[in-house]
Coordinates of C-alpha atoms in Angstrom, one line a residue:
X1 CA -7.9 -3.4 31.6
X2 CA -7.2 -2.2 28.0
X3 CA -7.0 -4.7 25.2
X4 CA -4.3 -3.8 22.3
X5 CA -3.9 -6.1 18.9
X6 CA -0.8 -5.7 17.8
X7 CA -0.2 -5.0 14.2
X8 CA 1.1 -8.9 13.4
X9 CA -2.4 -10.0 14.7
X10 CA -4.2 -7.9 12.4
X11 CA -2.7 -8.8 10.3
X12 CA -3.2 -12.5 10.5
X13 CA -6.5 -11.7 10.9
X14 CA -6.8 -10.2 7.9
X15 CA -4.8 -13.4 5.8
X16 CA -7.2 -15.8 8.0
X17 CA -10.1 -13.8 6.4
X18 CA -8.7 -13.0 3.0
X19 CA -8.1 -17.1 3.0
X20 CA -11.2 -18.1 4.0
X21 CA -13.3 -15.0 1.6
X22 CA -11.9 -16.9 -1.5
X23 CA -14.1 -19.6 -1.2
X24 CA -16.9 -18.3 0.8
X25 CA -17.2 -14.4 1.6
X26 CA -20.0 -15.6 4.7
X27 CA -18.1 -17.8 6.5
X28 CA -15.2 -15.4 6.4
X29 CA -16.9 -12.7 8.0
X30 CA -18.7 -15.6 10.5
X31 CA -15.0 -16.4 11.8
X32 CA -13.7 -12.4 11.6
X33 CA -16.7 -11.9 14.2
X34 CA -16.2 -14.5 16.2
X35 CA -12.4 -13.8 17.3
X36 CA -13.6 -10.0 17.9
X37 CA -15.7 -11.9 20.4
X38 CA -12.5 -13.8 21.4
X39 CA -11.1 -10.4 21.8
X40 CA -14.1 -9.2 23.7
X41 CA -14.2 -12.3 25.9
X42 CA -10.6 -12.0 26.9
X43 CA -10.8 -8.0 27.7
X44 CA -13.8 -9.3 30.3
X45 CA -12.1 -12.1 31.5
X46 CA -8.2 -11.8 31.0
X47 CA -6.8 -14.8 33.4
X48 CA -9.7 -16.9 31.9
X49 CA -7.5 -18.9 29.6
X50 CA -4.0 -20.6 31.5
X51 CA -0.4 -19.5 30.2
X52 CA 1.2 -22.0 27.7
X53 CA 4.0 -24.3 28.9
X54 CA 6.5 -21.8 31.0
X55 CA 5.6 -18.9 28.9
X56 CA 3.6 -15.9 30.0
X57 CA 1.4 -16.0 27.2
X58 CA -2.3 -17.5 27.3
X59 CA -3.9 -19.3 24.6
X60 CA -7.7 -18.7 24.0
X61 CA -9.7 -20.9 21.6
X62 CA -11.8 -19.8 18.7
X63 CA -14.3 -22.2 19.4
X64 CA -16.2 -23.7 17.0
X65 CA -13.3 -22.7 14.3
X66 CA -9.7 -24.3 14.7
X67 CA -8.3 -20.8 15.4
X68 CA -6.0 -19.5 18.5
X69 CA -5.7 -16.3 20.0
X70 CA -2.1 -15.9 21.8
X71 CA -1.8 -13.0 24.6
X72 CA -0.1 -11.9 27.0
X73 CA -0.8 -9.4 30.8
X74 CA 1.3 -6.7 31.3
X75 CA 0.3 -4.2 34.2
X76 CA -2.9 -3.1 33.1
X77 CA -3.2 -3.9 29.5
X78 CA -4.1 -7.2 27.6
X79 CA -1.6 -7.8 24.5
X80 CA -3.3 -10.0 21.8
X81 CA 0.2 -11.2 20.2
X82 CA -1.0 -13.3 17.3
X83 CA -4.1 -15.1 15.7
X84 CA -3.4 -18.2 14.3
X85 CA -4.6 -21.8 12.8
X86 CA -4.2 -24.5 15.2
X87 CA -1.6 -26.2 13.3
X88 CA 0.5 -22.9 13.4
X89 CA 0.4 -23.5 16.9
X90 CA 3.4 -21.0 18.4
X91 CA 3.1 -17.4 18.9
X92 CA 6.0 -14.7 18.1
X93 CA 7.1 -13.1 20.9

């Protein structure tokens, strides 16, 4: 299956980092790499993490950091939708 990020996930990745880099550049770059293995983890094992509420989107923890990855399945490709801060909590469809 073939993993896309769509362009809002980059780019709240990239506010996530810039947010994070003002205070401490290290950490930043600890938390960038580990939703790339988010991303990584979820291309391996798509139906790992359960669809939210009614929606077709799954929500995958950034574990240790309070960060969510929202995707969604569509035929053969894995759509990470957004990256966000658990108290964001919903994803743009």
């Amino acid at each position: 299956m073939r993993l896309r990020v769509v362009s809002t996930a980059f780019a709240e990745l990239a506010e996530i980092a810039e947010f994070i880099a003002r205070d401490n550049p290290d950490a930043s770059r600890g938390v960038v790499r580990r939703i790339e293995e988010v991303f990584t983890r979820i291309k391996q094992f798509p139906y790992m993490a359960h669809p939210a509420d009614t929606s077709d989107i799954r929500i995958y923890p950034v574990r240790p950091f309070p960060y969510l990855v929202f995707y969604s399945i569509e035929q053969d490709e894995i759509i990470v939708r957004n990256v966000r801060h658990e108290a964001r909590r919903r994803s743009n469809r």
